[in-house]
Amino acid sequence: MAENTVTLLGVGDVGPLHEPMSAYSELAKPVLAAADIRFGQVERVYSDSGLLQVHSGGSHSRVKPHMASVFTDCGFDVVSLASNHAMDWGEDALLDTVALLRDKGMHVIGAGKNLREAREPAIVEKNGVKVAFLAYCSILNAGYAAAHDKTGIAPLRAHTYYEPFDYQAGVPPRVVTVPYEEDLAGLIEDVTAAKKAADVVVLSLHWGIHFIPRLIADYQVTIANAAFKAGADLILGHHAHTPKAIGVHQGKVCFYSLSNFIMSSIAKSPEKAAVFEKRYGVTLDPDYPHLSYGADAKRSLIAKAVIANDGVKRVSFLPVLIDKRLRPEVLRRGDVRFDEAVRFMEWVSEDFDHNFKIEGDEVLVTCSK
């Protein structure tokens, strides 16, 4: 790689529940090792402390500290703790996780002992190029957001309204989502400041509607456009546990969901599986009992960006398929699974401006206009 460029690889959710940890990265590690900067999303907290919050998503969100070895195994340089589960066990468990990952040499973004710390960027310099990373979460239970004097997550919340569009009784309403003004203003302020301190700004956003592949909330598009207008150069989205659209806005690329990367979950009982499938309109894959987020949860991708002092020069993605041992496998051109993965990404991206071109084992992303 030329001296004045860096290669960034970004992945989605990481946080397996089942050991051994060392096995998960076996297939992807050589690919990740070739990058200058590696980014991942932290989906659990790693602590022996804390109290389970009454409205948390469940006890699965806290795991033993030694299980954070999955992040060092992958060689992550920057990780985001801005997730919907990061405060499930309260402030102590979150701060334990921040300290643990920093002790392992990683930059931690999106969470902290107060709002200022949660919104603080990580600025990574490699080969003379400075890249700023910021992280926010739109999926927050009450009390999870950081405040002036309160530990928590960098918030980017949205209001939800239900708008009738037909005079007939019983017709489903249109769902309207609008970002909180104060949260969006904070993001714009942070992006503007980070752009002055670095060559490129990368946003990590934990947002959207989980499990349903093609469904994008309108607040996400609003935020993406506002962030790019403020100076952000690339958006890495996650939370949905399935790949979602890749859209080009203002000439810049937004990955609405990178899906799972290294995850495992508690297997659902037949009763819970039936409720899940009815609620979300997706099916579960019986071959993946511990990836119980829907049949498309095994699909994944790695975002790749080549970055220089004057901006992002090239954006692409590497199609990934998670195997039955829950190891992400980077697919290669010529593999029928590679072609199927590209077709899937075309399908989920239909409503967004994009153009995909296969170059080697990568899929180049540009605007179609």
Short mmCIF file of C-alpha atoms in Angstrom, two decimals:
data_model
loop_
_atom_site.label_atom_id
_atom_site.label_comp_id
_atom_site.label_asym_id
_atom_site.label_seq_id
_atom_site.Cartn_x
_atom_site.Cartn_y
_atom_site.Cartn_z
CA MET A 1 0.00 0.00 0.00
CA ALA A 2 1.29 3.45 -0.89
CA GLU A 3 2.68 5.51 1.95
CA ASN A 4 -0.09 8.11 1.81
CA THR A 5 -3.06 5.74 1.92
CA VAL A 6 -4.55 3.37 4.48
CA THR A 7 -6.95 0.45 4.13
CA LEU A 8 -9.85 0.22 6.55
CA LEU A 9 -11.87 -2.95 7.08
CA GLY A 10 -15.11 -2.60 9.06
CA VAL A 11 -17.39 -5.34 10.36
CA GLY A 12 -20.69 -5.56 12.20
CA ASP A 13 -21.71 -7.14 15.49
CA VAL A 14 -19.21 -9.13 17.54
CA GLY A 15 -20.12 -10.86 20.79
CA PRO A 16 -20.36 -14.68 20.81
CA LEU A 17 -21.73 -16.43 23.90
CA HIS A 18 -20.23 -19.86 23.33
CA GLU A 19 -16.62 -20.93 23.78
CA PRO A 20 -13.92 -21.51 22.63
CA MET A 21 -13.32 -17.94 21.54
CA SER A 22 -10.20 -18.68 19.52
CA ALA A 23 -12.06 -20.72 16.88
CA TYR A 24 -14.30 -17.90 15.62
CA SER A 25 -11.63 -15.86 13.83
CA GLU A 26 -9.83 -18.77 12.14
CA LEU A 27 -11.15 -18.16 8.62
CA ALA A 28 -11.28 -14.36 8.61
CA LYS A 29 -8.07 -13.55 10.45
CA PRO A 30 -5.78 -13.57 7.36
CA VAL A 31 -8.07 -11.12 5.58
CA LEU A 32 -8.33 -8.78 8.58
CA ALA A 33 -4.56 -8.89 9.07
CA ALA A 34 -4.01 -7.26 5.67
CA ALA A 35 -5.74 -4.02 6.74
CA ASP A 36 -4.11 -0.97 8.29
CA ILE A 37 -7.13 -0.26 10.51
CA ARG A 38 -9.79 -2.74 11.65
CA PHE A 39 -13.16 -1.71 13.13
CA GLY A 40 -15.76 -3.84 14.93
CA GLN A 41 -19.00 -3.36 16.88
CA VAL A 42 -19.13 -4.68 20.47
CA GLU A 43 -22.47 -6.38 21.15
CA ARG A 44 -21.93 -7.53 24.78
CA VAL A 45 -20.37 -6.20 27.96
CA TYR A 46 -17.41 -8.01 29.50
CA SER A 47 -17.55 -7.81 33.28
CA ASP A 48 -18.23 -9.62 36.53
CA SER A 49 -19.94 -6.52 37.91
CA GLY A 50 -23.27 -4.79 37.48
CA LEU A 51 -26.97 -5.37 38.04
CA LEU A 52 -29.35 -6.52 35.31
CA GLN A 53 -31.60 -3.60 34.41
CA VAL A 54 -35.34 -4.14 34.59
CA HIS A 55 -35.97 -3.33 30.90
CA SER A 56 -32.84 -4.95 29.49
CA GLY A 57 -32.82 -7.40 26.62
CA GLY A 58 -31.83 -10.23 28.95
CA SER A 59 -28.91 -11.63 30.90
CA HIS A 60 -27.12 -12.79 27.72
CA SER A 61 -25.70 -9.30 27.20
CA ARG A 62 -23.04 -9.75 29.93
CA VAL A 63 -20.27 -12.33 29.50
CA LYS A 64 -17.01 -13.15 31.28
CA PRO A 65 -14.09 -10.75 30.73
CA HIS A 66 -11.81 -13.43 29.27
CA MET A 67 -14.26 -13.82 26.37
CA ALA A 68 -13.19 -10.41 25.06
CA SER A 69 -10.22 -12.26 23.56
CA VAL A 70 -12.29 -12.51 20.36
CA PHE A 71 -11.49 -8.84 19.72
CA THR A 72 -7.73 -9.26 20.05
CA ASP A 73 -7.91 -12.44 17.97
CA CYS A 74 -9.34 -10.35 15.13
CA GLY A 75 -6.82 -7.56 15.68
CA PHE A 76 -9.38 -4.77 16.00
CA ASP A 77 -7.93 -1.29 16.37
CA VAL A 78 -11.20 0.59 16.96
CA VAL A 79 -14.39 -0.75 18.54
CA SER A 80 -17.75 0.82 19.26
CA LEU A 81 -19.66 0.22 22.48
CA ALA A 82 -22.65 2.24 21.30
CA SER A 83 -25.16 -0.61 21.31
CA ASN A 84 -28.63 -1.30 22.66
CA HIS A 85 -27.20 -3.81 25.15
CA ALA A 86 -24.26 -1.83 26.49
CA MET A 87 -26.17 -0.57 29.55
CA ASP A 88 -28.18 -3.76 30.23
CA TRP A 89 -26.05 -4.38 33.33
CA GLY A 90 -25.69 -0.76 34.37
CA GLU A 91 -22.83 1.68 34.57
CA ASP A 92 -20.21 -0.53 36.29
CA ALA A 93 -20.34 -3.28 33.68
CA LEU A 94 -20.12 -0.76 30.85
CA LEU A 95 -17.13 1.05 32.34
CA ASP A 96 -15.43 -2.29 33.07
CA THR A 97 -15.77 -3.12 29.37
CA VAL A 98 -14.38 0.23 28.25
CA ALA A 99 -11.35 -0.23 30.51
CA LEU A 100 -10.82 -3.86 29.49
CA LEU A 101 -10.82 -3.15 25.75
CA ARG A 102 -8.57 -0.12 26.17
CA ASP A 103 -6.15 -2.21 28.21
CA LYS A 104 -6.03 -4.57 25.22
CA GLY A 105 -4.86 -1.66 23.06
CA MET A 106 -8.11 -0.75 21.32
CA HIS A 107 -9.68 2.66 20.81
CA VAL A 108 -13.18 2.55 22.33
CA ILE A 109 -15.88 4.92 21.08
CA GLY A 110 -19.58 5.54 21.63
CA ALA A 111 -19.74 5.09 25.40
CA GLY A 112 -18.23 6.64 28.50
CA LYS A 113 -18.59 8.00 32.00
CA ASN A 114 -20.44 11.06 30.64
CA LEU A 115 -21.79 12.45 27.38
CA ARG A 116 -18.59 14.26 26.49
CA GLU A 117 -16.57 11.06 26.75
CA ALA A 118 -19.19 9.02 24.87
CA ARG A 119 -19.08 11.48 21.96
CA GLU A 120 -15.29 11.74 21.89
CA PRO A 121 -13.77 10.61 18.58
CA ALA A 122 -10.91 8.17 18.23
CA ILE A 123 -8.34 9.55 15.83
CA VAL A 124 -6.10 6.90 14.33
CA GLU A 125 -3.07 7.91 12.29
CA LYS A 126 -1.43 5.44 9.92
CA ASN A 127 0.91 6.17 7.02
CA GLY A 128 0.47 9.88 7.61
CA VAL A 129 -3.33 9.66 7.22
CA LYS A 130 -5.63 10.63 10.09
CA VAL A 131 -8.98 8.86 10.39
CA ALA A 132 -11.53 9.96 13.00
CA PHE A 133 -14.15 7.47 14.27
CA LEU A 134 -17.39 8.42 16.00
CA ALA A 135 -20.17 6.11 17.24
CA TYR A 136 -23.81 6.56 18.23
CA CYS A 137 -26.81 4.37 19.02
CA SER A 138 -30.44 4.88 18.01
CA ILE A 139 -31.80 1.82 19.89
CA LEU A 140 -31.77 2.88 23.52
CA ASN A 141 -33.93 1.92 26.47
CA ALA A 142 -34.83 4.63 28.95
CA GLY A 143 -31.81 5.61 31.03
CA TYR A 144 -29.22 4.19 28.64
CA ALA A 145 -28.16 7.48 27.05
CA ALA A 146 -25.13 9.28 28.46
CA ALA A 147 -25.68 12.71 29.96
CA HIS A 148 -23.59 15.59 31.28
CA ASP A 149 -22.94 13.78 34.56
CA LYS A 150 -24.15 10.26 33.74
CA THR A 151 -22.46 7.19 32.27
CA GLY A 152 -24.00 5.79 29.12
CA ILE A 153 -24.14 5.62 25.35
CA ALA A 154 -23.79 8.38 22.75
CA PRO A 155 -27.43 8.83 21.71
CA LEU A 156 -28.91 9.32 18.25
CA ARG A 157 -32.55 8.58 19.04
CA ALA A 158 -35.66 8.88 16.89
CA HIS A 159 -39.31 9.67 17.52
CA THR A 160 -41.94 7.38 16.01
CA TYR A 161 -45.31 8.58 14.70
CA TYR A 162 -48.16 6.64 13.09
CA GLU A 163 -49.79 8.54 10.25
CA PRO A 164 -53.09 7.38 8.74
CA PHE A 165 -53.11 7.48 4.95
CA ASP A 166 -56.50 5.98 4.13
CA TYR A 167 -60.04 6.71 5.35
CA GLN A 168 -60.89 2.99 5.69
CA ALA A 169 -60.83 1.57 9.20
CA GLY A 170 -58.18 -1.05 9.82
CA VAL A 171 -55.72 0.03 7.14
CA PRO A 172 -52.17 -0.02 8.59
CA PRO A 173 -50.75 3.47 9.17
CA ARG A 174 -47.59 4.84 7.66
CA VAL A 175 -44.75 4.77 10.19
CA VAL A 176 -42.85 8.05 10.38
CA THR A 177 -39.56 8.33 12.25
CA VAL A 178 -37.75 11.58 12.99
CA PRO A 179 -34.36 12.00 14.73
CA TYR A 180 -34.26 13.81 18.06
CA GLU A 181 -33.22 17.36 17.20
CA GLU A 182 -30.71 17.58 20.05
CA ASP A 183 -29.07 14.25 19.22
CA LEU A 184 -28.73 15.05 15.52
CA ALA A 185 -27.35 18.50 16.36
CA GLY A 186 -24.77 16.82 18.60
CA LEU A 187 -23.72 14.45 15.81
CA ILE A 188 -23.35 17.35 13.36
CA GLU A 189 -21.27 19.27 15.90
CA ASP A 190 -19.05 16.23 16.50
CA VAL A 191 -18.57 15.49 12.80
CA THR A 192 -17.71 19.09 12.06
CA ALA A 193 -15.08 19.15 14.81
CA ALA A 194 -13.65 15.75 13.86
CA LYS A 195 -13.31 16.81 10.23
CA LYS A 196 -11.07 19.67 11.34
CA ALA A 197 -8.87 17.28 13.30
CA ALA A 198 -8.63 14.43 10.77
CA ASP A 199 -8.54 13.77 7.04
CA VAL A 200 -11.57 11.48 7.03
CA VAL A 201 -14.51 10.90 9.42
CA VAL A 202 -16.05 7.42 9.75
CA LEU A 203 -19.37 7.04 11.57
CA SER A 204 -20.46 3.87 13.34
CA LEU A 205 -24.25 3.80 13.76
CA HIS A 206 -26.17 1.16 15.72
CA TRP A 207 -29.61 1.77 14.27
CA GLY A 208 -32.54 0.61 12.22
CA ILE A 209 -35.02 -2.27 12.33
CA HIS A 210 -33.64 -5.66 13.18
CA PHE A 211 -34.10 -9.02 11.43
CA ILE A 212 -36.07 -7.75 8.37
CA PRO A 213 -33.64 -7.46 5.42
CA ARG A 214 -35.10 -4.73 3.19
CA LEU A 215 -36.78 -2.49 5.75
CA ILE A 216 -35.01 0.85 6.35
CA ALA A 217 -36.54 3.43 8.71
CA ASP A 218 -36.80 6.92 7.23
CA TYR A 219 -34.88 8.47 10.14
CA GLN A 220 -31.83 6.53 8.97
CA VAL A 221 -31.87 8.24 5.57
CA THR A 222 -32.35 11.63 7.26
CA ILE A 223 -29.35 11.01 9.53
CA ALA A 224 -27.15 9.69 6.71
CA ASN A 225 -27.76 12.77 4.58
CA ALA A 226 -27.22 15.17 7.49
CA ALA A 227 -24.01 13.40 8.53
CA PHE A 228 -22.56 13.45 5.02
CA LYS A 229 -23.49 17.10 4.60
CA ALA A 230 -21.67 17.89 7.87
CA GLY A 231 -18.48 16.23 6.58
CA ALA A 232 -18.71 12.52 7.37
CA ASP A 233 -17.09 10.36 4.71
CA LEU A 234 -18.35 6.83 5.41
CA ILE A 235 -21.10 5.21 7.51
CA LEU A 236 -20.78 1.72 8.97
CA GLY A 237 -24.19 0.57 10.23
CA HIS A 238 -25.16 -2.47 12.28
CA HIS A 239 -27.72 -3.82 14.80
CA ALA A 240 -30.08 -5.48 12.30
CA HIS A 241 -28.40 -8.94 12.42
CA THR A 242 -28.90 -9.19 8.65
CA PRO A 243 -27.28 -7.31 5.76
CA LYS A 244 -29.22 -4.28 4.59
CA ALA A 245 -28.96 -1.72 1.83
CA ILE A 246 -25.80 -0.05 0.65
CA GLY A 247 -26.67 3.45 -0.48
CA VAL A 248 -24.63 6.26 -2.02
CA HIS A 249 -25.65 9.68 -0.72
CA GLN A 250 -23.90 12.84 -1.93
CA GLY A 251 -21.23 10.61 -3.45
CA LYS A 252 -20.52 8.90 -0.12
CA VAL A 253 -21.30 5.33 0.92
CA CYS A 254 -23.61 4.25 3.72
CA PHE A 255 -23.62 0.59 4.77
CA TYR A 256 -27.01 0.46 6.48
CA SER A 257 -26.19 -2.89 8.12
CA LEU A 258 -23.04 -4.98 7.99
CA SER A 259 -24.93 -7.77 9.78
CA ASN A 260 -23.35 -10.18 12.24
CA PHE A 261 -19.65 -10.86 12.06
CA ILE A 262 -18.88 -13.09 15.03
CA MET A 263 -22.03 -13.69 17.05
CA SER A 264 -23.88 -16.46 18.81
CA SER A 265 -27.17 -16.45 20.65
CA ILE A 266 -29.32 -18.60 22.90
CA ALA A 267 -31.27 -21.18 20.90
CA LYS A 268 -35.00 -20.47 20.76
CA SER A 269 -37.54 -23.00 21.93
CA PRO A 270 -40.11 -24.09 19.32
CA GLU A 271 -42.67 -21.83 20.98
CA LYS A 272 -40.40 -18.78 20.95
CA ALA A 273 -39.30 -19.54 17.40
CA ALA A 274 -42.93 -19.55 16.23
CA VAL A 275 -43.60 -16.19 17.91
CA PHE A 276 -40.40 -14.72 16.43
CA GLU A 277 -41.19 -15.86 12.89
CA LYS A 278 -44.75 -14.53 13.05
CA ARG A 279 -43.72 -11.19 14.53
CA TYR A 280 -40.96 -10.40 12.01
CA GLY A 281 -42.08 -12.37 8.97
CA VAL A 282 -38.75 -14.19 8.72
CA THR A 283 -37.83 -17.84 9.14
CA LEU A 284 -35.12 -19.35 11.31
CA ASP A 285 -32.49 -21.67 9.87
CA PRO A 286 -32.51 -25.02 11.74
CA ASP A 287 -28.84 -25.48 10.83
CA TYR A 288 -28.00 -22.37 12.90
CA PRO A 289 -29.73 -22.79 16.28
CA HIS A 290 -27.24 -20.44 17.94
CA LEU A 291 -27.65 -17.70 15.33
CA SER A 292 -31.35 -17.29 15.93
CA TYR A 293 -31.93 -13.94 14.23
CA GLY A 294 -33.48 -15.24 11.00
CA ALA A 295 -32.30 -17.29 8.03
CA ASP A 296 -30.36 -14.32 6.60
CA ALA A 297 -28.35 -13.83 9.81
CA LYS A 298 -25.60 -16.02 8.39
CA ARG A 299 -25.08 -13.52 5.58
CA SER A 300 -22.48 -10.86 6.28
CA LEU A 301 -20.04 -8.49 4.64
CA ILE A 302 -16.85 -6.62 5.40
CA ALA A 303 -16.75 -2.97 4.37
CA LYS A 304 -13.46 -1.90 2.81
CA ALA A 305 -12.26 1.66 2.24
CA VAL A 306 -9.00 2.99 0.85
CA ILE A 307 -8.37 6.35 2.49
CA ALA A 308 -5.93 9.16 1.69
CA ASN A 309 -5.24 12.62 3.06
CA ASP A 310 -7.79 14.09 0.67
CA GLY A 311 -10.62 11.66 1.43
CA VAL A 312 -11.97 8.19 0.74
CA LYS A 313 -10.62 7.04 -2.60
CA ARG A 314 -12.40 3.71 -2.99
CA VAL A 315 -15.17 1.79 -1.19
CA SER A 316 -15.98 -1.88 -1.68
CA PHE A 317 -17.27 -4.86 0.25
CA LEU A 318 -16.18 -8.43 0.74
CA PRO A 319 -19.07 -10.94 0.76
CA VAL A 320 -19.03 -13.15 3.84
CA LEU A 321 -20.93 -16.29 4.83
CA ILE A 322 -20.97 -17.49 8.43
CA ASP A 323 -20.46 -21.26 8.59
CA LYS A 324 -22.22 -23.72 10.89
CA ARG A 325 -19.44 -23.31 13.46
CA LEU A 326 -20.28 -19.57 13.41
CA ARG A 327 -17.00 -18.62 11.76
CA PRO A 328 -17.17 -15.82 9.16
CA GLU A 329 -15.76 -17.01 5.85
CA VAL A 330 -14.74 -14.40 3.27
CA LEU A 331 -16.02 -15.62 -0.08
CA ARG A 332 -14.04 -15.54 -3.32
CA ARG A 333 -15.00 -14.75 -6.89
CA GLY A 334 -15.82 -17.93 -8.77
CA ASP A 335 -17.63 -19.42 -5.77
CA VAL A 336 -21.38 -19.71 -6.44
CA ARG A 337 -21.93 -18.48 -2.88
CA PHE A 338 -20.10 -15.24 -3.79
CA ASP A 339 -22.45 -14.65 -6.71
CA GLU A 340 -25.50 -15.38 -4.55
CA ALA A 341 -24.26 -12.93 -1.90
CA VAL A 342 -23.91 -10.17 -4.51
CA ARG A 343 -27.42 -10.86 -5.79
CA PHE A 344 -28.75 -10.59 -2.24
CA MET A 345 -27.01 -7.25 -1.73
CA GLU A 346 -28.44 -5.98 -5.04
CA TRP A 347 -31.91 -6.99 -3.85
CA VAL A 348 -31.68 -5.27 -0.44
CA SER A 349 -30.17 -2.15 -2.06
CA GLU A 350 -32.77 -1.74 -4.83
CA ASP A 351 -34.32 1.41 -3.35
CA PHE A 352 -30.99 3.23 -2.99
CA ASP A 353 -28.58 4.78 -5.44
CA HIS A 354 -25.71 2.36 -5.94
CA ASN A 355 -23.68 0.54 -8.53
CA PHE A 356 -21.86 -2.71 -7.78
CA LYS A 357 -18.93 -3.88 -9.88
CA ILE A 358 -16.99 -7.05 -9.12
CA GLU A 359 -13.25 -6.46 -9.10
CA GLY A 360 -11.26 -9.52 -8.06
CA ASP A 361 -12.73 -10.81 -4.80
CA GLU A 362 -14.29 -7.44 -3.93
CA VAL A 363 -17.46 -5.64 -4.96
CA LEU A 364 -16.74 -1.98 -5.77
CA VAL A 365 -19.46 0.46 -4.66
CA THR A 366 -20.09 3.65 -6.65
CA CYS A 367 -23.09 5.82 -7.45
CA SER A 368 -25.21 4.83 -10.42
CA LYS A 369 -25.77 8.36 -11.68
#
